[in-house]
């Protein structure tokens, strides 16, 4: 099929490249001409594992190109995805201006030569399917074409990919959700996603099909249910992590170990082990924004979403734990040198949106501490996006640790788990380690001379590993 993807961010680029890999002819459109120039020359502006390797494979199959010219792309397409940003406004509401502008431009570029499907992949408040339809119609009228003769359907196809494993998640999704009013619209998308649903394509060599990978469930719903599914999924995941954090805080008080407790409850098949890692809270562009937006929608209907309010509060307080733990160890933070390991909101991405690291660094700087940082990937983006953040960037974790009074693990990059703690400690002024993601083994850290503190991990609860297997 001929496909246009509007918005070449984390979602749009991966979606476009994966659809081309499946054999569709894809044009990715963005208003940001610098981004498009980079993408056109094979330089991927975001860090997403294996994306750079997938682009030439996608070129050789369906083919993918990048442009700022939306009208030509839409005119030639059967399916048009909207994957623009929907960032939060100060009120918590989603900013729909990018979506609105994209929908109008799509309408203005449509003619009567074929039936087209406009697909909302951006995460949007319930009801946006109708809004997109109305705006496309307005765009058609603005473009001078009769709205009577132009045939199109609107669908909601929420995206569940995770940054850092976006290609895997796009090629081997847990489910595909399609919401639309008309069967005809759904059928076009069924055809588009047929190889994904059947899983009958060759997996790229660097992203093998999971062993469990059979047919992918395809869930068809109304537009409204599909929009709600995305919000409900993120609200559940954010709340699940919030729950793990709340339990960890109680574990710390009573002398239990949160890792053991979460393992113990996660093995219950009704609960599951995923998203139960206690830490300094979630960040990123989705959970906070989507939970706030859902609360705002509920509020419009006179419903106060108390559980979601609590999930946000627990997460906000969790980020402050690092400062509290440093104060408990060092008392005065003014003039201290603190090394932060990790800037990205999670490993395997360069995304800094709502990253706990930024809030922690800012608070430490406000309190008069010196802050040194290291991140394997996100330092360049941090320098560019936050030029006023007065931290010292260090090209290795060891340099960050040099003469530091404390080391704080903020993002659980795999390489940090392999650090030689003895060597790191020998470079520090004091061997204090605040492990914000419970990445390190407390005993190993203690043997390396560290005063170790994790999240919900009590020293007295430490049991020889052999007894807890
Ligand atoms: N990032 C994720 O992990 C993720 C996962 C699932 C869903 N989502 C949702 O997907 C949507 C996109 O997220 P993202 O992280 O890719 O955003 P992003 O900010 O990385 O990218 C958005 C892109 O859209 C472009 N854009 C804005 N207006 C445009 C227009 N009128 N025409 C063409 N391009 C335009 C911007 O220049 C930008 O490149 C959001 O609604 C988000 O909530 C994101």
Short mmCIF file of C-alpha atoms and ligand atoms in Angstrom, two decimals:
data_model
loop_
_atom_site.label_atom_id
_atom_site.label_comp_id
_atom_site.label_asym_id
_atom_site.label_seq_id
_atom_site.Cartn_x
_atom_site.Cartn_y
_atom_site.Cartn_z
CA UNK A 1 0.00 0.00 0.00
CA UNK A 2 0.99 3.63 -0.33
CA UNK A 3 1.37 5.10 3.15
CA UNK A 4 2.13 8.56 4.52
CA UNK A 5 3.29 9.01 8.11
CA UNK A 6 3.03 12.57 9.43
CA UNK A 7 5.52 13.36 12.21
CA UNK A 8 9.00 11.83 12.22
CA UNK A 9 9.55 11.58 15.97
CA UNK A 10 10.08 8.45 18.03
CA UNK A 11 6.76 6.95 16.89
CA UNK A 12 6.46 8.22 13.31
CA UNK A 13 9.96 7.29 12.16
CA UNK A 14 9.83 3.79 13.60
CA UNK A 15 6.28 3.22 12.29
CA UNK A 16 7.20 4.43 8.81
CA UNK A 17 10.40 2.41 8.57
CA UNK A 18 8.72 -0.76 9.92
CA UNK A 19 5.79 -0.46 7.49
CA UNK A 20 8.27 -0.10 4.62
CA UNK A 21 10.13 -3.14 5.95
CA UNK A 22 6.81 -5.04 5.72
CA UNK A 23 6.61 -4.07 2.03
CA UNK A 24 4.54 -0.88 1.95
CA UNK A 25 5.68 2.23 0.09
CA UNK A 26 6.06 4.86 2.79
CA UNK A 27 6.60 8.61 2.80
CA UNK A 28 7.42 10.20 6.16
CA UNK A 29 6.55 13.89 6.47
CA UNK A 30 7.64 16.46 9.02
CA UNK A 31 7.49 20.25 9.27
CA UNK A 32 11.01 20.24 10.73
CA UNK A 33 13.19 20.61 7.64
CA UNK A 34 16.44 19.97 9.56
CA UNK A 35 15.11 16.61 10.76
CA UNK A 36 13.97 15.72 7.24
CA UNK A 37 17.34 16.67 5.74
CA UNK A 38 19.10 14.43 8.26
CA UNK A 39 16.72 11.52 7.71
CA UNK A 40 17.04 11.86 3.92
CA UNK A 41 20.80 11.54 4.20
CA UNK A 42 20.51 8.39 6.35
CA UNK A 43 21.36 10.20 9.58
CA UNK A 44 18.73 9.23 12.19
CA UNK A 45 18.12 12.20 14.54
CA UNK A 46 16.93 10.03 17.47
CA UNK A 47 18.71 7.22 19.23
CA UNK A 48 16.71 4.03 18.85
CA UNK A 49 18.59 0.71 18.79
CA UNK A 50 18.82 -0.86 15.27
CA UNK A 51 16.81 1.88 13.55
CA UNK A 52 19.81 2.91 11.45
CA UNK A 53 20.29 -0.73 10.35
CA UNK A 54 16.59 -1.17 9.54
CA UNK A 55 16.37 1.85 7.20
CA UNK A 56 18.37 0.29 4.30
CA UNK A 57 16.40 -2.97 4.65
CA UNK A 58 13.16 -0.97 4.52
CA UNK A 59 14.46 0.92 1.47
CA UNK A 60 15.16 -2.37 -0.29
CA UNK A 61 11.67 -3.72 0.45
CA UNK A 62 8.73 -1.28 0.27
CA UNK A 63 10.86 1.85 0.20
CA UNK A 64 10.73 4.88 2.49
CA UNK A 65 11.45 8.53 1.83
CA UNK A 66 11.38 11.66 3.94
CA UNK A 67 9.95 15.02 2.94
CA UNK A 68 8.41 18.26 4.16
CA UNK A 69 5.90 18.18 1.27
CA UNK A 70 2.75 16.81 2.88
CA UNK A 71 0.34 17.44 -0.01
CA UNK A 72 2.07 15.25 -2.61
CA UNK A 73 2.50 12.42 -0.12
CA UNK A 74 -1.15 12.49 0.97
CA UNK A 75 -2.42 12.70 -2.61
CA UNK A 76 -0.53 9.51 -3.50
CA UNK A 77 -1.51 7.55 -0.34
CA UNK A 78 -4.14 5.00 0.67
CA UNK A 79 -3.39 5.31 4.37
CA UNK A 80 -2.23 8.44 6.19
CA UNK A 81 -0.95 8.12 9.75
CA UNK A 82 -0.90 11.11 12.09
CA UNK A 83 2.00 10.62 14.53
CA UNK A 84 2.63 14.20 15.69
CA UNK A 85 3.33 15.18 19.29
CA UNK A 86 0.50 15.83 21.75
CA UNK A 87 2.47 17.40 24.63
CA UNK A 88 0.74 18.53 27.81
CA UNK A 89 -0.46 22.10 28.35
CA UNK A 90 0.07 23.57 31.83
CA UNK A 91 -3.54 22.55 32.66
CA UNK A 92 -2.74 18.87 32.02
CA UNK A 93 -4.81 18.92 28.82
CA UNK A 94 -3.18 17.59 25.65
CA UNK A 95 -1.99 20.26 23.23
CA UNK A 96 -3.83 19.36 20.05
CA UNK A 97 -2.50 22.15 17.85
CA UNK A 98 -0.09 19.85 15.92
CA UNK A 99 -2.82 17.27 15.40
CA UNK A 100 -5.29 19.92 14.22
CA UNK A 101 -2.84 21.42 11.78
CA UNK A 102 -1.93 17.98 10.39
CA UNK A 103 -5.60 17.01 9.97
CA UNK A 104 -6.44 20.23 8.09
CA UNK A 105 -3.40 19.83 5.81
CA UNK A 106 -4.43 16.24 5.05
CA UNK A 107 -7.90 17.41 4.06
CA UNK A 108 -6.55 20.17 1.84
CA UNK A 109 -4.42 17.61 -0.04
CA UNK A 110 -7.21 15.09 -0.67
CA UNK A 111 -8.96 14.53 -3.98
CA UNK A 112 -11.72 12.17 -5.13
CA UNK A 113 -9.45 9.65 -6.90
CA UNK A 114 -9.45 7.01 -4.16
CA UNK A 115 -10.75 6.03 -0.71
CA UNK A 116 -8.24 6.98 1.97
CA UNK A 117 -7.93 6.15 5.62
CA UNK A 118 -6.66 8.76 8.06
CA UNK A 119 -5.24 7.00 11.12
CA UNK A 120 -4.61 8.62 14.43
CA UNK A 121 -1.50 7.10 15.98
CA UNK A 122 -0.80 10.03 18.26
CA UNK A 123 -2.13 9.56 21.79
CA UNK A 124 -5.15 11.84 21.93
CA UNK A 125 -8.05 12.58 24.23
CA UNK A 126 -11.22 10.62 23.74
CA UNK A 127 -13.26 12.20 20.97
CA UNK A 128 -10.33 13.22 18.79
CA UNK A 129 -11.36 10.80 16.06
CA UNK A 130 -14.43 12.97 15.51
CA UNK A 131 -12.31 16.11 15.69
CA UNK A 132 -9.90 14.77 13.07
CA UNK A 133 -12.80 13.90 10.78
CA UNK A 134 -14.27 17.40 11.12
CA UNK A 135 -10.88 19.05 10.52
CA UNK A 136 -10.15 16.89 7.47
CA UNK A 137 -13.54 17.98 6.06
CA UNK A 138 -12.69 21.63 6.78
CA UNK A 139 -9.34 21.09 5.06
CA UNK A 140 -11.05 19.57 2.02
CA UNK A 141 -13.34 22.60 1.78
CA UNK A 142 -10.38 24.97 2.24
CA UNK A 143 -8.58 23.12 -0.55
CA UNK A 144 -11.47 23.91 -2.87
CA UNK A 145 -12.69 20.31 -3.35
CA UNK A 146 -16.28 19.30 -2.71
CA UNK A 147 -16.55 17.36 0.56
CA UNK A 148 -19.26 15.24 -1.11
CA UNK A 149 -16.90 13.62 -3.61
CA UNK A 150 -13.91 12.98 -1.34
CA UNK A 151 -14.06 9.53 0.28
CA UNK A 152 -12.20 8.88 3.51
CA UNK A 153 -12.51 7.09 6.84
CA UNK A 154 -10.93 7.96 10.18
CA UNK A 155 -9.44 5.33 12.49
CA UNK A 156 -7.68 5.24 15.83
CA UNK A 157 -4.68 2.92 15.98
CA UNK A 158 -2.97 3.61 19.30
CA UNK A 159 0.73 2.94 19.56
CA UNK A 160 2.20 0.83 22.35
CA UNK A 161 5.89 0.80 21.39
CA UNK A 162 8.48 1.47 24.06
CA UNK A 163 11.42 3.70 23.26
CA UNK A 164 14.57 1.59 23.44
CA UNK A 165 12.82 -1.49 22.02
CA UNK A 166 10.60 0.28 19.50
CA UNK A 167 11.49 -1.89 16.51
CA UNK A 168 10.87 -5.11 18.39
CA UNK A 169 7.59 -3.73 19.73
CA UNK A 170 6.47 -2.56 16.27
CA UNK A 171 7.31 -5.79 14.45
CA UNK A 172 6.19 -8.15 17.22
CA UNK A 173 3.43 -6.30 19.06
CA UNK A 174 1.35 -7.90 21.83
CA UNK A 175 -1.77 -6.70 20.00
CA UNK A 176 -2.97 -4.37 17.28
CA UNK A 177 -5.89 -2.11 18.23
CA UNK A 178 -8.04 -0.63 15.46
CA UNK A 179 -10.98 1.64 16.23
CA UNK A 180 -13.28 3.02 13.54
CA UNK A 181 -16.94 3.62 12.78
CA UNK A 182 -17.01 1.79 9.45
CA UNK A 183 -16.05 -1.75 8.49
CA UNK A 184 -14.49 -0.46 5.26
CA UNK A 185 -11.98 1.63 7.19
CA UNK A 186 -11.07 -1.29 9.46
CA UNK A 187 -10.63 -3.58 6.43
CA UNK A 188 -8.07 -1.26 4.81
CA UNK A 189 -6.03 -1.37 8.02
CA UNK A 190 -6.46 -5.12 8.34
CA UNK A 191 -4.85 -5.43 4.88
CA UNK A 192 -2.10 -3.02 5.85
CA UNK A 193 -1.28 -4.97 8.99
CA UNK A 194 -1.83 -8.46 7.49
CA UNK A 195 1.89 -9.41 7.62
CA UNK A 196 2.13 -8.20 11.22
CA UNK A 197 -0.99 -10.07 12.25
CA UNK A 198 0.11 -13.29 10.49
CA UNK A 199 3.78 -12.85 11.46
CA UNK A 200 4.75 -14.35 8.10
CA UNK A 201 7.56 -11.90 7.24
CA UNK A 202 11.26 -12.58 7.74
CA UNK A 203 12.45 -10.94 10.93
CA UNK A 204 15.47 -8.64 10.55
CA UNK A 205 18.70 -10.39 11.63
CA UNK A 206 19.27 -7.97 14.52
CA UNK A 207 15.71 -8.27 15.84
CA UNK A 208 14.71 -11.95 15.90
CA UNK A 209 11.08 -12.98 16.33
CA UNK A 210 10.41 -13.93 19.96
CA UNK A 211 10.04 -17.67 20.47
CA UNK A 212 6.47 -17.18 21.68
CA UNK A 213 5.66 -15.19 18.49
CA UNK A 214 2.50 -16.57 16.86
CA UNK A 215 -0.35 -14.59 15.27
CA UNK A 216 -0.83 -11.17 16.79
CA UNK A 217 -4.31 -10.53 18.23
CA UNK A 218 -6.09 -7.78 16.32
CA UNK A 219 -8.68 -5.99 18.42
CA UNK A 220 -11.30 -3.98 16.58
CA UNK A 221 -13.31 -1.45 18.55
CA UNK A 222 -15.19 1.80 18.26
CA UNK A 223 -13.11 4.94 17.81
CA UNK A 224 -13.76 5.97 21.40
CA UNK A 225 -12.79 2.61 22.90
CA UNK A 226 -9.52 2.58 20.93
CA UNK A 227 -8.66 6.06 22.21
CA UNK A 228 -9.52 4.99 25.73
CA UNK A 229 -7.47 1.76 25.47
CA UNK A 230 -4.27 3.75 25.04
CA UNK A 231 -4.95 5.97 28.05
CA UNK A 232 -6.10 3.05 30.19
CA UNK A 233 -2.97 1.03 29.33
CA UNK A 234 -0.61 3.84 30.29
CA UNK A 235 -2.61 4.69 33.41
CA UNK A 236 -2.40 1.04 34.51
CA UNK A 237 1.35 0.80 33.91
CA UNK A 238 2.05 4.10 35.68
CA UNK A 239 -0.09 2.99 38.61
CA UNK A 240 1.61 -0.43 38.72
CA UNK A 241 5.04 1.19 39.06
CA UNK A 242 3.59 3.60 41.62
CA UNK A 243 2.35 0.59 43.57
CA UNK A 244 5.80 -1.04 43.51
CA UNK A 245 7.31 2.22 44.75
CA UNK A 246 4.78 2.58 47.54
CA UNK A 247 5.45 -1.02 48.65
CA UNK A 248 9.21 -0.31 48.52
CA UNK A 249 8.79 2.70 50.79
CA UNK A 250 6.91 0.54 53.29
CA UNK A 251 9.52 -2.24 52.93
CA UNK A 252 12.20 0.26 53.89
CA UNK A 253 10.33 1.17 57.08
CA UNK A 254 9.67 -2.41 58.19
CA UNK A 255 13.01 -3.91 57.17
CA UNK A 256 11.88 -5.94 54.14
CA UNK A 257 13.61 -6.01 50.77
CA UNK A 258 11.46 -4.64 47.92
CA UNK A 259 13.17 -6.78 45.27
CA UNK A 260 12.33 -9.94 47.17
CA UNK A 261 8.79 -8.77 47.85
CA UNK A 262 8.13 -7.82 44.21
CA UNK A 263 9.53 -11.14 43.03
CA UNK A 264 7.28 -12.87 45.51
CA UNK A 265 4.14 -11.10 44.34
CA UNK A 266 5.04 -10.94 40.63
CA UNK A 267 5.15 -14.72 40.29
CA UNK A 268 1.42 -14.70 40.92
CA UNK A 269 0.09 -15.00 37.36
CA UNK A 270 -2.69 -12.52 38.16
CA UNK A 271 -0.02 -9.88 38.91
CA UNK A 272 3.01 -10.63 36.66
CA UNK A 273 6.60 -9.55 37.20
CA UNK A 274 6.78 -6.70 34.64
CA UNK A 275 6.71 -3.09 35.82
CA UNK A 276 7.25 -3.95 39.47
CA UNK A 277 10.76 -2.54 39.82
CA UNK A 278 10.91 -0.02 42.62
CA UNK A 279 13.02 3.06 41.93
CA UNK A 280 13.00 6.83 41.73
CA UNK A 281 9.90 6.88 39.57
CA UNK A 282 8.93 6.85 35.95
CA UNK A 283 9.57 9.64 33.47
CA UNK A 284 9.37 10.02 29.72
CA UNK A 285 6.99 11.69 27.36
CA UNK A 286 3.98 9.45 27.91
CA UNK A 287 3.04 8.36 31.42
CA UNK A 288 2.82 11.77 33.08
CA UNK A 289 1.21 13.41 30.06
CA UNK A 290 -1.31 10.65 29.43
CA UNK A 291 -2.33 10.19 33.06
CA UNK A 292 -2.85 13.95 33.42
CA UNK A 293 -4.80 14.08 30.20
CA UNK A 294 -7.04 11.19 31.29
CA UNK A 295 -7.66 12.90 34.64
CA UNK A 296 -8.55 16.07 32.77
CA UNK A 297 -11.00 14.20 30.52
CA UNK A 298 -12.58 12.51 33.55
CA UNK A 299 -12.87 15.93 35.18
CA UNK A 300 -14.76 17.26 32.18
CA UNK A 301 -17.38 14.62 32.94
CA UNK A 302 -17.47 15.49 36.63
CA UNK A 303 -15.42 12.46 37.70
CA UNK A 304 -12.42 12.80 40.00
CA UNK A 305 -9.87 10.05 39.20
CA UNK A 306 -8.48 9.59 42.72
CA UNK A 307 -6.37 6.53 41.99
CA UNK A 308 -4.64 8.35 39.14
CA UNK A 309 -4.07 11.41 41.31
CA UNK A 310 -2.38 9.15 43.85
CA UNK A 311 -0.22 7.54 41.15
CA UNK A 312 1.05 10.98 40.12
CA UNK A 313 1.68 12.02 43.72
CA UNK A 314 3.62 8.84 44.57
CA UNK A 315 5.76 9.35 41.48
CA UNK A 316 6.48 13.00 42.28
CA UNK A 317 7.54 12.16 45.84
CA UNK A 318 9.63 9.21 44.67
CA UNK A 319 11.92 11.52 42.71
CA UNK A 320 12.67 13.45 45.88
CA UNK A 321 13.99 10.32 47.60
CA UNK A 322 17.43 10.76 46.07
CA UNK A 323 17.86 14.14 47.69
CA UNK A 324 16.58 12.84 51.04
CA UNK A 325 18.93 9.85 50.92
CA UNK A 326 21.89 12.09 50.07
CA UNK A 327 20.98 14.39 52.95
CA UNK A 328 20.82 11.42 55.33
CA UNK A 329 24.34 10.39 54.29
CA UNK A 330 26.05 13.75 53.77
CA UNK A 331 23.86 16.12 55.88
CA UNK A 332 24.99 19.25 54.00
CA UNK A 333 24.78 19.18 50.22
CA UNK A 334 26.17 22.68 49.64
CA UNK A 335 29.64 22.43 48.15
CA UNK A 336 29.46 18.62 47.79
CA UNK A 337 30.29 16.96 44.52
CA UNK A 338 27.60 14.53 43.37
CA UNK A 339 28.00 12.23 40.37
CA UNK A 340 24.86 11.20 38.50
CA UNK A 341 25.00 8.09 36.33
CA UNK A 342 22.34 8.33 33.63
CA UNK A 343 20.35 11.20 32.14
CA UNK A 344 17.87 9.51 29.79
CA UNK A 345 14.50 8.76 31.36
CA UNK A 346 15.24 5.06 30.81
CA UNK A 347 18.00 2.98 29.20
CA UNK A 348 18.46 2.63 25.42
CA UNK A 349 17.02 6.01 24.51
CA UNK A 350 18.27 9.59 24.31
CA UNK A 351 14.84 10.91 25.30
CA UNK A 352 15.01 13.40 28.16
CA UNK A 353 11.35 14.36 28.31
CA UNK A 354 10.27 14.42 31.97
CA UNK A 355 13.49 12.61 32.93
CA UNK A 356 13.98 12.30 36.73
CA UNK A 357 17.70 13.10 36.18
CA UNK A 358 16.92 16.69 35.20
CA UNK A 359 14.80 17.37 38.25
CA UNK A 360 17.39 15.76 40.54
CA UNK A 361 20.26 17.71 38.95
CA UNK A 362 18.35 21.00 39.18
CA UNK A 363 17.45 20.44 42.83
CA UNK A 364 21.05 19.54 43.72
CA UNK A 365 22.34 22.64 41.93
CA UNK A 366 19.77 24.81 43.73
CA UNK A 367 21.04 23.37 47.01
CA UNK A 368 24.59 24.40 46.15
CA UNK A 369 26.02 21.01 45.15
CA UNK A 370 28.34 20.50 42.20
CA UNK A 371 26.86 18.00 39.78
CA UNK A 372 28.80 15.79 37.39
CA UNK A 373 26.92 13.61 34.94
CA UNK A 374 27.51 10.72 32.61
CA UNK A 375 25.17 9.03 30.14
CA UNK A 376 26.25 6.68 27.34
CA UNK A 377 23.95 8.31 24.77
CA UNK A 378 21.93 11.27 26.07
CA UNK A 379 24.66 13.83 26.92
CA UNK A 380 24.67 15.45 23.47
CA UNK A 381 20.88 15.87 23.52
CA UNK A 382 21.06 17.21 27.09
CA UNK A 383 23.65 19.82 26.13
CA UNK A 384 21.52 20.89 23.16
CA UNK A 385 18.15 20.93 24.90
CA UNK A 386 19.24 22.28 28.29
CA UNK A 387 22.14 24.65 27.60
CA UNK A 388 21.57 26.42 30.95
CA UNK A 389 21.88 23.28 33.09
CA UNK A 390 25.13 23.92 34.94
CA UNK A 391 26.34 20.34 35.24
CA UNK A 392 29.74 18.98 34.23
CA UNK A 393 29.52 16.38 31.48
CA UNK A 394 31.97 13.50 31.90
CA UNK A 395 32.87 11.12 29.11
CA UNK A 396 33.18 8.08 31.39
CA UNK A 397 31.46 7.00 34.62
CA UNK A 398 34.94 6.93 36.23
CA UNK A 399 35.52 10.61 35.42
CA UNK A 400 32.14 11.46 36.92
CA UNK A 401 33.13 9.58 40.07
CA UNK A 402 36.48 11.39 40.44
CA UNK A 403 36.54 13.06 43.88
CA UNK A 404 32.78 12.80 44.19
CA UNK A 405 31.16 12.72 47.62
CA UNK A 406 28.40 10.43 46.39
CA UNK A 407 27.44 8.47 43.32
CA UNK A 408 23.76 8.32 42.28
CA UNK A 409 22.55 5.70 39.81
CA UNK A 410 19.67 7.41 37.97
CA UNK A 411 19.22 5.35 34.77
CA UNK A 412 19.82 1.62 34.74
CA UNK A 413 21.90 1.40 31.54
CA UNK A 414 23.24 -2.14 31.17
CA UNK A 415 26.83 -0.95 31.12
CA UNK A 416 26.50 0.58 34.59
CA UNK A 417 25.63 -2.84 35.98
CA UNK A 418 29.05 -4.03 34.79
CA UNK A 419 31.04 -1.25 36.45
CA UNK A 420 33.98 -2.22 38.63
CA UNK A 421 32.70 -0.66 41.84
CA UNK A 422 36.03 -1.13 43.60
CA UNK A 423 37.76 0.96 40.91
CA UNK A 424 35.01 3.57 40.88
CA UNK A 425 35.09 3.83 44.68
CA UNK A 426 38.86 4.27 44.76
CA UNK A 427 38.48 7.52 42.77
CA UNK A 428 35.81 9.02 45.02
CA UNK A 429 36.20 11.33 48.03
CA UNK A 430 33.59 9.22 49.88
CA UNK A 431 32.18 5.87 48.92
CA UNK A 432 28.49 6.67 49.08
CA UNK A 433 26.20 5.03 46.53
CA UNK A 434 22.52 5.88 46.11
CA UNK A 435 21.14 3.26 43.75
CA UNK A 436 17.97 4.84 42.37
CA UNK A 437 17.07 1.78 40.30
CA UNK A 438 18.20 -1.08 42.55
CA UNK A 439 20.66 -2.05 39.84
CA UNK A 440 23.57 -3.10 42.02
CA UNK A 441 23.84 -6.00 44.39
CA UNK A 442 24.02 -4.36 47.84
CA UNK A 443 26.51 -6.93 49.13
CA UNK A 444 28.88 -6.42 46.18
CA UNK A 445 28.66 -2.66 46.71
CA UNK A 446 29.39 -3.05 50.41
CA UNK A 447 32.33 -5.35 49.70
CA UNK A 448 33.67 -2.60 47.43
CA UNK A 449 33.60 -0.32 50.46
CA UNK A 450 30.41 1.56 49.59
CA UNK A 451 27.84 2.86 51.99
CA UNK A 452 25.02 1.54 49.79
CA UNK A 453 21.41 2.62 49.79
CA UNK A 454 18.81 1.46 47.29
CA UNK A 455 15.05 1.95 47.12
CA UNK A 456 13.19 -0.22 49.59
CA UNK A 457 16.24 -2.34 50.33
CA UNK A 458 17.00 -2.78 53.94
CA UNK A 459 20.48 -3.85 55.01
CA UNK A 460 19.13 -6.15 57.69
CA UNK A 461 16.97 -7.94 55.10
CA UNK A 462 19.99 -9.11 53.13
CA UNK A 463 19.88 -12.90 52.84
CA UNK A 464 22.51 -15.00 51.06
CA UNK A 465 21.49 -15.25 47.41
CA UNK A 466 21.45 -19.05 47.63
CA UNK A 467 18.50 -18.91 50.01
CA UNK A 468 16.28 -16.74 47.78
CA UNK A 469 16.66 -18.43 44.40
N1 LIG B 1 7.40 8.27 22.33
C1 LIG B 1 6.76 7.18 22.71
O1 LIG B 1 7.31 6.26 23.32
C2 LIG B 1 5.30 7.03 22.37
C3 LIG B 1 4.69 5.76 22.49
C4 LIG B 1 3.35 5.63 22.16
C5 LIG B 1 2.62 6.74 21.75
N2 LIG B 1 3.23 7.97 21.65
C6 LIG B 1 2.43 9.10 21.17
O2 LIG B 1 2.78 9.31 19.80
C7 LIG B 1 2.76 10.71 19.49
C8 LIG B 1 4.09 11.14 18.93
O3 LIG B 1 5.07 10.95 19.93
P1 LIG B 1 6.63 11.11 19.64
O4 LIG B 1 7.33 10.73 20.89
O5 LIG B 1 6.97 10.42 18.37
O6 LIG B 1 6.71 12.68 19.40
P2 LIG B 1 7.95 13.55 18.87
O7 LIG B 1 7.85 14.84 19.56
O8 LIG B 1 9.21 12.75 18.98
O9 LIG B 1 7.65 13.74 17.31
C9 LIG B 1 6.59 14.49 16.82
C10 LIG B 1 6.99 15.00 15.43
O10 LIG B 1 5.86 15.58 14.81
C11 LIG B 1 6.31 16.69 14.03
N3 LIG B 1 5.16 17.55 13.70
C12 LIG B 1 4.45 18.36 14.52
N4 LIG B 1 3.45 18.94 13.83
C13 LIG B 1 3.53 18.49 12.56
C14 LIG B 1 2.76 18.72 11.38
N5 LIG B 1 1.69 19.52 11.38
N6 LIG B 1 3.13 18.11 10.23
C15 LIG B 1 4.21 17.29 10.21
N7 LIG B 1 4.97 17.02 11.30
C16 LIG B 1 4.63 17.62 12.47
C17 LIG B 1 7.36 17.33 14.91
O11 LIG B 1 8.22 18.17 14.18
C18 LIG B 1 8.07 16.09 15.48
O12 LIG B 1 9.16 15.71 14.66
C19 LIG B 1 2.36 11.41 20.79
O13 LIG B 1 0.97 11.61 20.80
C20 LIG B 1 2.75 10.40 21.86
O14 LIG B 1 1.97 10.52 23.02
C21 LIG B 1 4.55 8.12 21.94
#
